[in-house]
Coordinates of C-alpha atoms and ligand atoms in Angstrom, one line a residue:
X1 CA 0.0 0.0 0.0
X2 CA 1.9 3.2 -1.2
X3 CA 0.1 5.7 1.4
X4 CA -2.0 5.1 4.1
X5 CA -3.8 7.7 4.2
X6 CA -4.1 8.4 0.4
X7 CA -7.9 8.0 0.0
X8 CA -8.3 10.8 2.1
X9 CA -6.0 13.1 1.1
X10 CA -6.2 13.0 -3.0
X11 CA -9.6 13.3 -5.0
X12 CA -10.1 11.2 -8.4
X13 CA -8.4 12.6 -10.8
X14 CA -9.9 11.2 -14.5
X15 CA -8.1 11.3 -17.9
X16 CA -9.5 14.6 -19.9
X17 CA -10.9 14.4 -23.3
X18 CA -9.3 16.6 -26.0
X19 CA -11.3 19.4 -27.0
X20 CA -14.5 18.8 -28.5
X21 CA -13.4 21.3 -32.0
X22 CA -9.7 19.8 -32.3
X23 CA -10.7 16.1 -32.1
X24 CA -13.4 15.9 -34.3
X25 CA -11.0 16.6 -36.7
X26 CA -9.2 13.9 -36.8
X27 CA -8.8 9.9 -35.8
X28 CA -6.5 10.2 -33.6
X29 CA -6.9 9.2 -29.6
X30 CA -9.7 11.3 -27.9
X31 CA -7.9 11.3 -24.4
X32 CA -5.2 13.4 -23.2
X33 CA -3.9 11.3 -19.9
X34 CA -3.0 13.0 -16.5
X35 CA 0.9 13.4 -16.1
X36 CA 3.2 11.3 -14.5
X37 CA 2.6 13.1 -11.3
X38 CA -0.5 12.9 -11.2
X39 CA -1.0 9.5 -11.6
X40 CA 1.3 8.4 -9.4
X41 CA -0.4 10.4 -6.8
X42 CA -3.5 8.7 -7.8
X43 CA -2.2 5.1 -7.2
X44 CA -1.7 6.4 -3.5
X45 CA -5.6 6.5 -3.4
X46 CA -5.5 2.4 -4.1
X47 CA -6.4 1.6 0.5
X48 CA -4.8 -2.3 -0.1
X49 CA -8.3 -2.8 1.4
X50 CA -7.6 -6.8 1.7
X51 CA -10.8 -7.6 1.0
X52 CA -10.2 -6.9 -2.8
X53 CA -13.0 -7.5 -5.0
X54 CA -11.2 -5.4 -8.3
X55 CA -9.0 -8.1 -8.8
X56 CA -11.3 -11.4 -7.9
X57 CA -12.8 -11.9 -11.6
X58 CA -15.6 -14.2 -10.2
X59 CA -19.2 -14.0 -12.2
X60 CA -22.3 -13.4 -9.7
X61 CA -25.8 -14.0 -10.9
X62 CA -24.1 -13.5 -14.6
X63 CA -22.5 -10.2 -13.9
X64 CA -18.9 -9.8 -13.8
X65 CA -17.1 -8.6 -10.5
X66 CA -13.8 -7.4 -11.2
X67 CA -11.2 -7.4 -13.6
X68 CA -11.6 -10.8 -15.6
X69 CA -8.3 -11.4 -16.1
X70 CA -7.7 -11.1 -12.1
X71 CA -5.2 -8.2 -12.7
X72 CA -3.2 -7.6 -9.4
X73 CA -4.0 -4.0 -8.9
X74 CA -3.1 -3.7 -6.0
X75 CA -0.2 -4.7 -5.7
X76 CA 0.4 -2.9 -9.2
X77 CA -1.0 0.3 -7.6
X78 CA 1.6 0.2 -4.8
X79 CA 4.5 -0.1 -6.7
X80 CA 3.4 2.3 -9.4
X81 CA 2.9 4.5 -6.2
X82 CA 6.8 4.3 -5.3
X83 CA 7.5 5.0 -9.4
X84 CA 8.7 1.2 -9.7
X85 CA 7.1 1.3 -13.1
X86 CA 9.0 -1.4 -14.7
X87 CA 8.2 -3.8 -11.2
X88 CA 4.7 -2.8 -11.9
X89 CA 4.5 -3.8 -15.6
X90 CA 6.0 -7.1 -14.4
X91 CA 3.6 -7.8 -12.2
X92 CA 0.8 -6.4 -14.7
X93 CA 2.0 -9.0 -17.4
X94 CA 1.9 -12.2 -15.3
X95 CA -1.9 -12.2 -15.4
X96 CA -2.3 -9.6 -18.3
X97 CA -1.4 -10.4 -22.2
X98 CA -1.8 -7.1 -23.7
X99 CA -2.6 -4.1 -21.5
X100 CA -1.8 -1.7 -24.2
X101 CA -5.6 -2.7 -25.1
X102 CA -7.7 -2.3 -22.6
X103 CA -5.5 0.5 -21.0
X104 CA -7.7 2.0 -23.6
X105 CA -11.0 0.5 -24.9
X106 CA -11.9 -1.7 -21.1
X107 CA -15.2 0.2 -19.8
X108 CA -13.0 -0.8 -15.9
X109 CA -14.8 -4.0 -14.9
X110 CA -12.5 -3.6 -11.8
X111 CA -13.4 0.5 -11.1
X112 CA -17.0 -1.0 -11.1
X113 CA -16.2 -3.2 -7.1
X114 CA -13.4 -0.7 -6.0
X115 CA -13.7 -0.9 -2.2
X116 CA -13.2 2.8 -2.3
X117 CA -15.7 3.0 -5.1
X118 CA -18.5 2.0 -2.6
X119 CA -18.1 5.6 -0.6
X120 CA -15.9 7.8 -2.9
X121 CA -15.3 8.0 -6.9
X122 CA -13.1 4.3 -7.4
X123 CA -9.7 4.6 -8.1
X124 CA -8.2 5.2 -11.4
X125 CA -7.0 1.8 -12.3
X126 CA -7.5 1.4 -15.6
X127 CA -5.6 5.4 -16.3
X128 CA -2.7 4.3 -14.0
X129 CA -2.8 0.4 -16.3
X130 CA -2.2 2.9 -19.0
X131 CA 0.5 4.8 -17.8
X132 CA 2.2 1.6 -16.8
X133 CA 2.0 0.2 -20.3
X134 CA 2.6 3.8 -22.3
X135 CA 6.1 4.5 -19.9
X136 CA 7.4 1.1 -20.9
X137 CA 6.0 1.6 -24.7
X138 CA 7.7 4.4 -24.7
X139 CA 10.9 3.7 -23.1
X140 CA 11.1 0.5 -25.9
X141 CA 11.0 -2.0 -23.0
X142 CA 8.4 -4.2 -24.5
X143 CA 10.5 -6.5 -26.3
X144 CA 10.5 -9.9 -27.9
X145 CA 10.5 -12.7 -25.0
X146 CA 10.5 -15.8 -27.7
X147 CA 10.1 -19.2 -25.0
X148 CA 13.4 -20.9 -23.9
X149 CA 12.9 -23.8 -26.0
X150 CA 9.9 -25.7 -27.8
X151 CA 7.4 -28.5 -27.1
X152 CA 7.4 -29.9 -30.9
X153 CA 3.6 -29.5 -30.9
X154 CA 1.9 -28.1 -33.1
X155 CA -1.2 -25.5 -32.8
X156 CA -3.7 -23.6 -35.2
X157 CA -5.5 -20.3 -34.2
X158 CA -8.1 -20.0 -36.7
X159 CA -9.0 -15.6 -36.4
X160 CA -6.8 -13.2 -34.5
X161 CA -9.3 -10.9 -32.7
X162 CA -8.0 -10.3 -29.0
X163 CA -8.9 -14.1 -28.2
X164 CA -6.9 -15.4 -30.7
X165 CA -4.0 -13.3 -30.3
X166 CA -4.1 -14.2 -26.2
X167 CA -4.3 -17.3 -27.0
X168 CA -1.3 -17.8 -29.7
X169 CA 0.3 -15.7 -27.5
X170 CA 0.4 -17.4 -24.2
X171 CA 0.8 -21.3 -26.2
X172 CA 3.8 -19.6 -28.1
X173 CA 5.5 -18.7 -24.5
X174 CA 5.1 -22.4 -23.6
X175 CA 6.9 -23.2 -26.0
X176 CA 4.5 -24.5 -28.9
X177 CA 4.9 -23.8 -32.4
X178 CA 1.8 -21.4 -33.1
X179 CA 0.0 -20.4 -36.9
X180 CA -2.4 -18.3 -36.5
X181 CA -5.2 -18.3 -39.9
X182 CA -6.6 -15.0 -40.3
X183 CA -9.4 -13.7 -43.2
X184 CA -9.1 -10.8 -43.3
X185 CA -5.4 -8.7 -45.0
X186 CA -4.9 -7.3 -41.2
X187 CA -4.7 -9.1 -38.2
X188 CA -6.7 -8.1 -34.6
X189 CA -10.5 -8.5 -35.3
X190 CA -12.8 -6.0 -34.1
X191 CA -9.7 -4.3 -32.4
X192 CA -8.9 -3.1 -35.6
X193 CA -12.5 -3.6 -37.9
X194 CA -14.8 -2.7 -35.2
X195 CA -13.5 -0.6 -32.1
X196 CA -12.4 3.1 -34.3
X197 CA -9.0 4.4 -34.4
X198 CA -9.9 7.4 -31.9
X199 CA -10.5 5.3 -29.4
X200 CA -8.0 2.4 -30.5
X201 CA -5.0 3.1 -32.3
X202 CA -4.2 0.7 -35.0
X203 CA -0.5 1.3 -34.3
X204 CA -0.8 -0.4 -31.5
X205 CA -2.1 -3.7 -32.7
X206 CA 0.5 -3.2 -35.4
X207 CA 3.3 -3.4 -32.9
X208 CA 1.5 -6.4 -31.0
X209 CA 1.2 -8.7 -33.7
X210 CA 5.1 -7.5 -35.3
X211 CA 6.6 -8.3 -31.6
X212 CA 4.9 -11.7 -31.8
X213 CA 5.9 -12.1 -35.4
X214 CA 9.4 -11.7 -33.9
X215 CA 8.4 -14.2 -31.1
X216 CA 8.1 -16.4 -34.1
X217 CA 4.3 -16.9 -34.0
X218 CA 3.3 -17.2 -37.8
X219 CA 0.4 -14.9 -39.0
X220 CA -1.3 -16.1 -42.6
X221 CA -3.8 -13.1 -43.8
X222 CA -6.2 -13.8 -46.6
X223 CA -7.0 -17.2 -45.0
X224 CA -10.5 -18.2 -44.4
X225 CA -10.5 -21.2 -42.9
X226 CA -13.7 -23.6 -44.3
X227 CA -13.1 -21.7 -47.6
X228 CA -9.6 -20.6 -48.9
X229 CA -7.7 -23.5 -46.2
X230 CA -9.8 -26.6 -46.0
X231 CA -10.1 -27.1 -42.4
X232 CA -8.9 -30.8 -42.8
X233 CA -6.0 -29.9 -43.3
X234 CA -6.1 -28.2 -40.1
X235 CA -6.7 -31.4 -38.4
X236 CA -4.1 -33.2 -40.6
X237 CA -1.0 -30.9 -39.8
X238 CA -1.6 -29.4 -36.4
X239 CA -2.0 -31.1 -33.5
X240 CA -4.7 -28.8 -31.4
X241 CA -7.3 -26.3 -33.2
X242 CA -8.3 -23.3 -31.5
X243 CA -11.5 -21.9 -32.5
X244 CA -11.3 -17.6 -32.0
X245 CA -13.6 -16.5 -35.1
X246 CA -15.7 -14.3 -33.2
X247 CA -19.5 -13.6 -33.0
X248 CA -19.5 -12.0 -36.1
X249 CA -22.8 -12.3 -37.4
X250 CA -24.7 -8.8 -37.0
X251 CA -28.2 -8.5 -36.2
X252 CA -29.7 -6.8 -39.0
X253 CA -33.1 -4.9 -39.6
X254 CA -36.2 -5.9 -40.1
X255 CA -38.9 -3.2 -40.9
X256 CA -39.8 -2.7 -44.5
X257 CA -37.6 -0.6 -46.8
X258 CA -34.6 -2.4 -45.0
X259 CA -33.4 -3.1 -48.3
X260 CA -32.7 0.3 -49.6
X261 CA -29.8 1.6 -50.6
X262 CA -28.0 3.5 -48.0
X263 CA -28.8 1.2 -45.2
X264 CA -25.8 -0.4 -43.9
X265 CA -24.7 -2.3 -40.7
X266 CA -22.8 -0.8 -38.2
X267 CA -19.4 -3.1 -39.0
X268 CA -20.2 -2.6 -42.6
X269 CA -20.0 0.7 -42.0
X270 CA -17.0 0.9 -39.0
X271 CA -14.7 -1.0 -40.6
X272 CA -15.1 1.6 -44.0
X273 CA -14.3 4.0 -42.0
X274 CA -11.0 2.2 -40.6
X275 CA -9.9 1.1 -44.3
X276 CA -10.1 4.5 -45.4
X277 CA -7.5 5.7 -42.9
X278 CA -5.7 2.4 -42.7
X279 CA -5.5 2.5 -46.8
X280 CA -6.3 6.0 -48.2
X281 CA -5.8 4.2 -51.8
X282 CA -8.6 2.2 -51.0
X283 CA -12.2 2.6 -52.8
X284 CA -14.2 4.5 -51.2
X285 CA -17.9 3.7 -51.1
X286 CA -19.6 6.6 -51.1
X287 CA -22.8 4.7 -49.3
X288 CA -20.9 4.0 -46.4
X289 CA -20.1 7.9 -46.0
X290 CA -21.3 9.8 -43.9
X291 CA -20.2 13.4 -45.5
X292 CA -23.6 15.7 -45.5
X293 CA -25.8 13.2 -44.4
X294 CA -28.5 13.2 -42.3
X295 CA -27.7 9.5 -40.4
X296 CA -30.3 7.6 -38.2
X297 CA -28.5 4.5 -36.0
X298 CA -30.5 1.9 -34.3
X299 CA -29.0 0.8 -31.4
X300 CA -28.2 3.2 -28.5
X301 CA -25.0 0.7 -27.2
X302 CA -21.4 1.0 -27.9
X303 CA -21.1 0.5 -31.3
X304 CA -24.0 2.6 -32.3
X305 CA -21.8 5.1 -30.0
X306 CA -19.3 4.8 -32.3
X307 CA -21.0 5.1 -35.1
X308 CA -22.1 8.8 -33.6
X309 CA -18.7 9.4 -33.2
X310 CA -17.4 8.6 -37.1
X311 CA -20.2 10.1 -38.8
X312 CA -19.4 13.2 -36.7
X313 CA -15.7 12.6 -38.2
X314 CA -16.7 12.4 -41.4
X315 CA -18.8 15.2 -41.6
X316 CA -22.2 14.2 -40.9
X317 CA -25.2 16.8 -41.6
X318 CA -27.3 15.5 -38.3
X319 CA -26.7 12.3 -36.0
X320 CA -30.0 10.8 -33.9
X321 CA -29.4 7.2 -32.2
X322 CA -32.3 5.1 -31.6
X323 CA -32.5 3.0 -28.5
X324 CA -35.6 1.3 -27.4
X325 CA -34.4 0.6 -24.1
X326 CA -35.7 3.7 -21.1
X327 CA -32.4 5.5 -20.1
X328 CA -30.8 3.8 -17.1
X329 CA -31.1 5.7 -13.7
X330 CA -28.4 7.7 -13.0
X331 CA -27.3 6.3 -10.1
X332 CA -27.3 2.4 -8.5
X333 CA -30.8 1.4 -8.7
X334 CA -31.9 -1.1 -5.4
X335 CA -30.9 -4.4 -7.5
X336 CA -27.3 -3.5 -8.7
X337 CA -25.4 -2.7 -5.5
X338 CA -21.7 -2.6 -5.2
X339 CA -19.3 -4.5 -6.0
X340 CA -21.6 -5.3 -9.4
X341 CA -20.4 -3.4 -12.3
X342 CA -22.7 -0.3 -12.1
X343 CA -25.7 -0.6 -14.3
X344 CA -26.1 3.3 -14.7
X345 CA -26.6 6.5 -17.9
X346 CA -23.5 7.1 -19.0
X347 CA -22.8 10.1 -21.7
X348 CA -19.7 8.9 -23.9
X349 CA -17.5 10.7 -25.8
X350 CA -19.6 11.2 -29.0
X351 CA -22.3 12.2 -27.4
X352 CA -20.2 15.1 -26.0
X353 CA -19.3 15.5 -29.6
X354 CA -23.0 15.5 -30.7
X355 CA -24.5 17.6 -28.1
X356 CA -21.6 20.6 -28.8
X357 CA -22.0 20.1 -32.6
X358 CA -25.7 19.7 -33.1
X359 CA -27.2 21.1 -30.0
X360 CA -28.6 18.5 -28.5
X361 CA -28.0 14.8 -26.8
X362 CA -28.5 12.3 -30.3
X363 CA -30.2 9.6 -28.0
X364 CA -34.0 9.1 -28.5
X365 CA -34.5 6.7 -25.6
X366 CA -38.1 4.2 -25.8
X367 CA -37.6 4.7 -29.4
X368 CA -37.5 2.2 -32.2
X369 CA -37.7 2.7 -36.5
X370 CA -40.6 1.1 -37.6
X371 CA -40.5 1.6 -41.4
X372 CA -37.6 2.8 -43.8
X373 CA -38.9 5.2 -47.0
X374 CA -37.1 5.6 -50.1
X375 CA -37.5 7.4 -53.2
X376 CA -38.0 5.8 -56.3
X377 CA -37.4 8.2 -58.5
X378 CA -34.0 8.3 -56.6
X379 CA -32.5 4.8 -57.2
X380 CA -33.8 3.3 -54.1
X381 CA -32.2 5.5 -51.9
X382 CA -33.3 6.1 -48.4
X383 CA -35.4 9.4 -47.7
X384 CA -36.5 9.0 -44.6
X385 CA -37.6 7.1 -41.4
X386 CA -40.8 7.0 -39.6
X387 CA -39.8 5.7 -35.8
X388 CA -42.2 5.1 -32.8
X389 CA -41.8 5.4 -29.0
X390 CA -42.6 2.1 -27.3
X391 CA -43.7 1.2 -23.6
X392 CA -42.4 -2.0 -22.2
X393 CA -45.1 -4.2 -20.6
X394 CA -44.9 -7.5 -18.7
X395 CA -45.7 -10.4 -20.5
X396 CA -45.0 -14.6 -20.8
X397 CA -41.3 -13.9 -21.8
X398 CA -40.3 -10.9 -19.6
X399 CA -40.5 -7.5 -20.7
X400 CA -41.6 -6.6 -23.9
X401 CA -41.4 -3.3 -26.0
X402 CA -45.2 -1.8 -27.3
X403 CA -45.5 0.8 -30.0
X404 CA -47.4 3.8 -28.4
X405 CA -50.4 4.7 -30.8
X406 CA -49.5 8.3 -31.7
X407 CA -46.2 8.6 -31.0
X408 CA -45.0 7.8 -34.7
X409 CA -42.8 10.6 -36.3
X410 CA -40.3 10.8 -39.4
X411 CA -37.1 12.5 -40.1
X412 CA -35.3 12.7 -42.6
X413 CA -32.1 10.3 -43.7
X414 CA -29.5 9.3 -45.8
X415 CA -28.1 6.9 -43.9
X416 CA -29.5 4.4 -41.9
X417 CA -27.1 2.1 -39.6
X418 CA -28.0 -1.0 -37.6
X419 CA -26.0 -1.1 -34.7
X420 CA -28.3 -3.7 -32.8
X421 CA -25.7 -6.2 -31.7
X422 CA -25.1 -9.5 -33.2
X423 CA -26.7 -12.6 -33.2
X424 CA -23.3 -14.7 -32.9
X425 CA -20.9 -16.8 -34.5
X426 CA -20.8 -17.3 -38.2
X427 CA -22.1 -20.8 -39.1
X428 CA -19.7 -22.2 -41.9
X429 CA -17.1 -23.7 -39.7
X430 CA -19.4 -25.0 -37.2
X431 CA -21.2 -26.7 -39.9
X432 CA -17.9 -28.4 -41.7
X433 CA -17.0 -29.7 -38.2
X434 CA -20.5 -30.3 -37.3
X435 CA -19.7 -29.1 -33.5
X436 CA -22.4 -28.3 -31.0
X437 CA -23.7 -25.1 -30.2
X438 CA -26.0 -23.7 -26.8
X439 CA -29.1 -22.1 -27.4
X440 CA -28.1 -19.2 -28.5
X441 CA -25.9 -20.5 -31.4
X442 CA -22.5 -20.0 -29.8
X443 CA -20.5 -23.0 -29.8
X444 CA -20.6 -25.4 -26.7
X445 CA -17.8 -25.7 -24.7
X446 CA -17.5 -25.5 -21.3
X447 CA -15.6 -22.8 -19.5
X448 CA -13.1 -24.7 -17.8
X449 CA -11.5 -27.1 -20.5
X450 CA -12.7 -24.7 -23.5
X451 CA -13.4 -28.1 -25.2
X452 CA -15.3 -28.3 -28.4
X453 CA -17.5 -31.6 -29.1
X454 CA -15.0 -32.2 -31.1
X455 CA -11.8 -34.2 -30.1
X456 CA -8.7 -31.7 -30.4
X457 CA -11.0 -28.3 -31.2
X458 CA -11.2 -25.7 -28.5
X459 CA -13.0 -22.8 -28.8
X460 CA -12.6 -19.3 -27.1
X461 CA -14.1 -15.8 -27.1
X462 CA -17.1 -14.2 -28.4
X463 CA -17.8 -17.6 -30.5
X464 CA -18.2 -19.6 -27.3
X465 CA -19.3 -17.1 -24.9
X466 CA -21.1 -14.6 -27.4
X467 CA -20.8 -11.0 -27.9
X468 CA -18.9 -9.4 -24.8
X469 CA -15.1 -7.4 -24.3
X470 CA -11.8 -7.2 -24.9
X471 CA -11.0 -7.9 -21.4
X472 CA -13.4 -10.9 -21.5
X473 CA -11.8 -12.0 -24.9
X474 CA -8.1 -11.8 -24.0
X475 CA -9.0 -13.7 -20.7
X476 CA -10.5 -16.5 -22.8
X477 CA -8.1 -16.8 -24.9
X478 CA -5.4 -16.8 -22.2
X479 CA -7.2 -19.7 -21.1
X480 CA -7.7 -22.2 -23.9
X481 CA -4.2 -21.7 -24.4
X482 CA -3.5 -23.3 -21.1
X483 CA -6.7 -26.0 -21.2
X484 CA -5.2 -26.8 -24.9
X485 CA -1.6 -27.4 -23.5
X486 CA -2.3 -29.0 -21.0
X487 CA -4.9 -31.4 -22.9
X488 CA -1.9 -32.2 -24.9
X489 CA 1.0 -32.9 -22.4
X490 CA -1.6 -35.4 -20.7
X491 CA -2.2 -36.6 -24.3
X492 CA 1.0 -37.5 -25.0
X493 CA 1.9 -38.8 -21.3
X494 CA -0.8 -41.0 -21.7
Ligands
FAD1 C1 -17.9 -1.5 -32.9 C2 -17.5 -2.3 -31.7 C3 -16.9 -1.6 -30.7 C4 -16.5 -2.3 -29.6 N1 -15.9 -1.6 -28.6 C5 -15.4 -2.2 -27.5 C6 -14.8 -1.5 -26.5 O1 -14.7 -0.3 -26.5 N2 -14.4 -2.2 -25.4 C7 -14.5 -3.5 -25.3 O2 -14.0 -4.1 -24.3 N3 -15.1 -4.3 -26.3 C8 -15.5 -3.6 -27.4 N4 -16.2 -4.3 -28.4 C9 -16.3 -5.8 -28.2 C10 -14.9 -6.5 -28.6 O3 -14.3 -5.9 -29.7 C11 -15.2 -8.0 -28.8 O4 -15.8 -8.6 -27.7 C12 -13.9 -8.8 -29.0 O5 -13.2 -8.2 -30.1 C13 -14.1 -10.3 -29.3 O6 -12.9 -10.9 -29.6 P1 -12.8 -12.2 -30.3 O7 -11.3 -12.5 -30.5 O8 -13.6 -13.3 -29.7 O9 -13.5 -12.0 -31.8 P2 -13.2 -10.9 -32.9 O10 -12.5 -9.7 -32.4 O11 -14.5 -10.8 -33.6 O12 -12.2 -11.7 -33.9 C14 -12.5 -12.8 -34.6 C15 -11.6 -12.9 -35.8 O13 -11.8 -14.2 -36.4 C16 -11.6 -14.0 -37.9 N5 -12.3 -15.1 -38.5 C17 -13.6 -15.5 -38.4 N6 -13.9 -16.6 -39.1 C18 -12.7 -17.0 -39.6 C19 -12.3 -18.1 -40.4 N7 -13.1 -19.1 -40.8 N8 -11.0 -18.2 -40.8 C20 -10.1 -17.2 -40.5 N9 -10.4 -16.2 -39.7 C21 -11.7 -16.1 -39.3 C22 -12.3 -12.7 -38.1 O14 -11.9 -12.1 -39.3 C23 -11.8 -11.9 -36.9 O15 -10.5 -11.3 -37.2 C24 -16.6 -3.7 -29.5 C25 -17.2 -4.4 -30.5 C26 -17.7 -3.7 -31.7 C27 -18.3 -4.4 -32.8
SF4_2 S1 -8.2 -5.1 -17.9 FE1 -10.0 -3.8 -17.5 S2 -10.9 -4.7 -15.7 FE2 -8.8 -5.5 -15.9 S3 -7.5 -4.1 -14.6 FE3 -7.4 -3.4 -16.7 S4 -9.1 -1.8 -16.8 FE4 -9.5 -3.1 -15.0

């Protein structure tokens, strides 16, 4: 514990946003961190409460408490405290693959059941993580730890979203030889397609995957497994397959005119945006521009946020994000006490954005679109949108939304965007290997052995656990990577 009495003495200070004018301007990151000072200062605020739920990573009546990855904050805290930085990026990295992640995009599962949290604003973990990981980022410190020697074995990672790289990652450092089969030309998933470059820079998954590379995991791009690699081969050369291909398959919309031209889901859409400023040679689709449009998004969660966010980027005429869900309160309500992560309104940074640009807050809570209109004599384009407010009423299956009679109105749009969440994993794979799935279509494994139906396929991340985090994702695929080894060490003792 760096001070004992450092709760009382310093307030919460957080990381500032840049100004509102500058950073719409550009993709770069939207947060200018507190200096050194500062943040050491705020690590002093970290009580060593022994009791320490920040850490624990359990799951309680399906919420998460803590950090998932059962980070060791506080001893991490303390020694960031007595400006040990490079002591507390070692302890950081014994539970944690890549904090250089969620240093930036984690929403702070363990801020969420600070001890300190239950009185006074938690402290700063996740800002003092980042200042950790950018001091030793900066200082050239994160280098190439290739494994002392190697196991002879053999594993495929079929995608390389944050599970996948966690997982080549941690069998690569013991000591197996580790191919990781990605689809797409870039590696990292939704770090790169899906979270935007303001919030995560690409750089950073850049210098990830190269350190690896030099770690000598092998990366193949352009590789969809079940289509360009036949996945028998898979099972011919490597010994394991690890399963990290996501939950990629987006909810889309269903109200007529869906099929116009100009509506667009939310990845479709994202990961434009990212190719554009990842490729500036690349085509650019006008449709999936936002310049001088008016642009309606369904789906009031984070990646309708970040939809906000681009289209303010990219010059949007008018932003409004549907959500059907009432706003949360704004503080704890009764059922969601402490130390369960905080189930309360939160204004993010486009939002900000929206409200300084446009005036107003682009949320229309209780609101869904019930019909899409398009103009025929305009190449069945969308014109406009009529949406609804709804009531939620009790019935057999829970709570269900109700269109309120009178409450219909239209605006006008260019671009409609489903950001509605996803529905999860893709199905070709699971099909070829015919492997089981729950009820909700993710495949079946069970958390502690990660173990497909299938004989030598584990499975990890969003595709077994459905959509959910980095933090959650990097954790799982931390896992596998042990449950797989250790599947094949007993396999070839026995
Ligand atoms: C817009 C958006 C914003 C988000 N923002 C945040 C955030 O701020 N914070 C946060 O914690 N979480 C965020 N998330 C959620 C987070 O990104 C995901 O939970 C996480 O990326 C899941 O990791 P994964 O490795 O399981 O899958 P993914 O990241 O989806 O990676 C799967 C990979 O598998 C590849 N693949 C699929 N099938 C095959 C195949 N057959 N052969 C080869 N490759 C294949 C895909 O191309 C992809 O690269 C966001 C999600 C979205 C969509
Ligand atoms: S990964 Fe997320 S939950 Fe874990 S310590 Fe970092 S900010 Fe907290």
């Amino acid at each position: 514990m760096g001070k004992i009495t450092g709760f009382m003495e310093y307030e919460r200070v957080d990381a500032e946003y840049r100004p509102v004018s500058e950073r719409i301007g550009d993709y770069a990151d939207l947060t200018v961190p507190p200096d050194g000072e500062t943040i050491l200062r705020q690590s002093a605020r970290c009580m060593d409460c022994g009791v320490a739920f920040c850490h624990a990573g359990i799951v309680v009546e399906g919420a998460s408490i803590g950090c998932p990855l059962g980070s060791l904050i506080p001893e991490i805290n303390d020694l960031a405290y007595r400006g040990d930085v490079e002591g507390a990026w070692e302890r950081m990295i014994m539970r944690h693959p890549f904090p250089e992640f969620t240093s930036r995009v984690c929403p702070a599962l363990c801020e969420g059941s600070c001890t300190l949290g239950e009185h006074e604003p938690a402290v700063t973990i996740r800002n003092i993580e980042r200042y950790v990981v950018d001091a030793m980022l900066e200082s050239g410190k994160i280098r190439p730890r290739p494994p002392r020697g190697r196991t002879g074995r053999r594993v495929a990672v079929v995608g390389s979203g944050p599970s996948g790289l966690a997982c080549a990652d941690t069998l690569n450092r013991l000591g197996n030889q580790v191919t990781v089969f990605e689809r797409s030309d870039r590696p990292g998933g939704l770090l790169t397609w899906g979270i935007p470059n303001m919030k995560l820079e690409k750089t950073l998954v850049d210098n990830r995957v190269r350190i690896m590379t030099e770690e000598n995991v092998t990366f193949v791009l352009n590789a969809e497994v079940g289509l360009d690699v036949p996945v028998i081969r898979l099972m011919n050369e490597f010994d394991a397959i690890v399963l990290c291909c996501g939950a990629t398959n987006e909810r889309r919309l269903d109200v007529p005119g869906s099929d116009l031209k100009g509506v667009h889901t939310a990845l479709e859409y994202l990961s434009a945006s990212t190719r554009r400023l990842l490729d500036p040679g690349a085509r650019n689709e006008s449709s999936l521009d936002a310049r001088g449009k008016k642009v309606v998004i369904v789906g009031g969660g984070d990646t309708g946020t970040d939809c906000v966010g681009t289209a303010i980027r990219q010059g949007a005429g008018s932003v409004v994000q549907l959500e059907i869900l009432p706003p949360p309160p704004e503080s704890r309500a009764e059922g969601n006490p402490w130390p369960l992560w905080p189930r309360v309104l939160r204004t993010d940074y486009a939002h900000h954005e929206a409200r300084e640009l446009f005036g107003e807050d682009p949320r229309r809570f209780s609101t869904t679109l019930q019909e899409i209109h398009g103009a025929r004599n305009n190449g069945e384009k969308v014109s406009s949108v009529t949406a609804v407010e709804v009531e939620w009423v009790a019935s057999g299956r829970g709570m269900t939304p109700r269109p309120l009679p009178g409450t219909e109105f239209e605006m006008e749009a260019d671009l409609v965007l489903s950001a509605m969440g996803f529905v999860g994993p893709e199905r070709t794979l699971i099909d070829q290997l015919q492997l089981e799935v729950d009820g909700r279509g993710n495949v079946l494994a069970k958390y502690d052995d990660y173990k497909s139906s299938l004989l030598t396929v584990f499975v990890a991340g969003d595709m077994r656990r459905g959509p959910s985090l980095v933090v959650q994702a990097l954790m799982e695929g931390r896992n596998v990577a042990i449950a797989c080894d250790r599947y094949l060490k007993e396999r070839k003792a026995g």
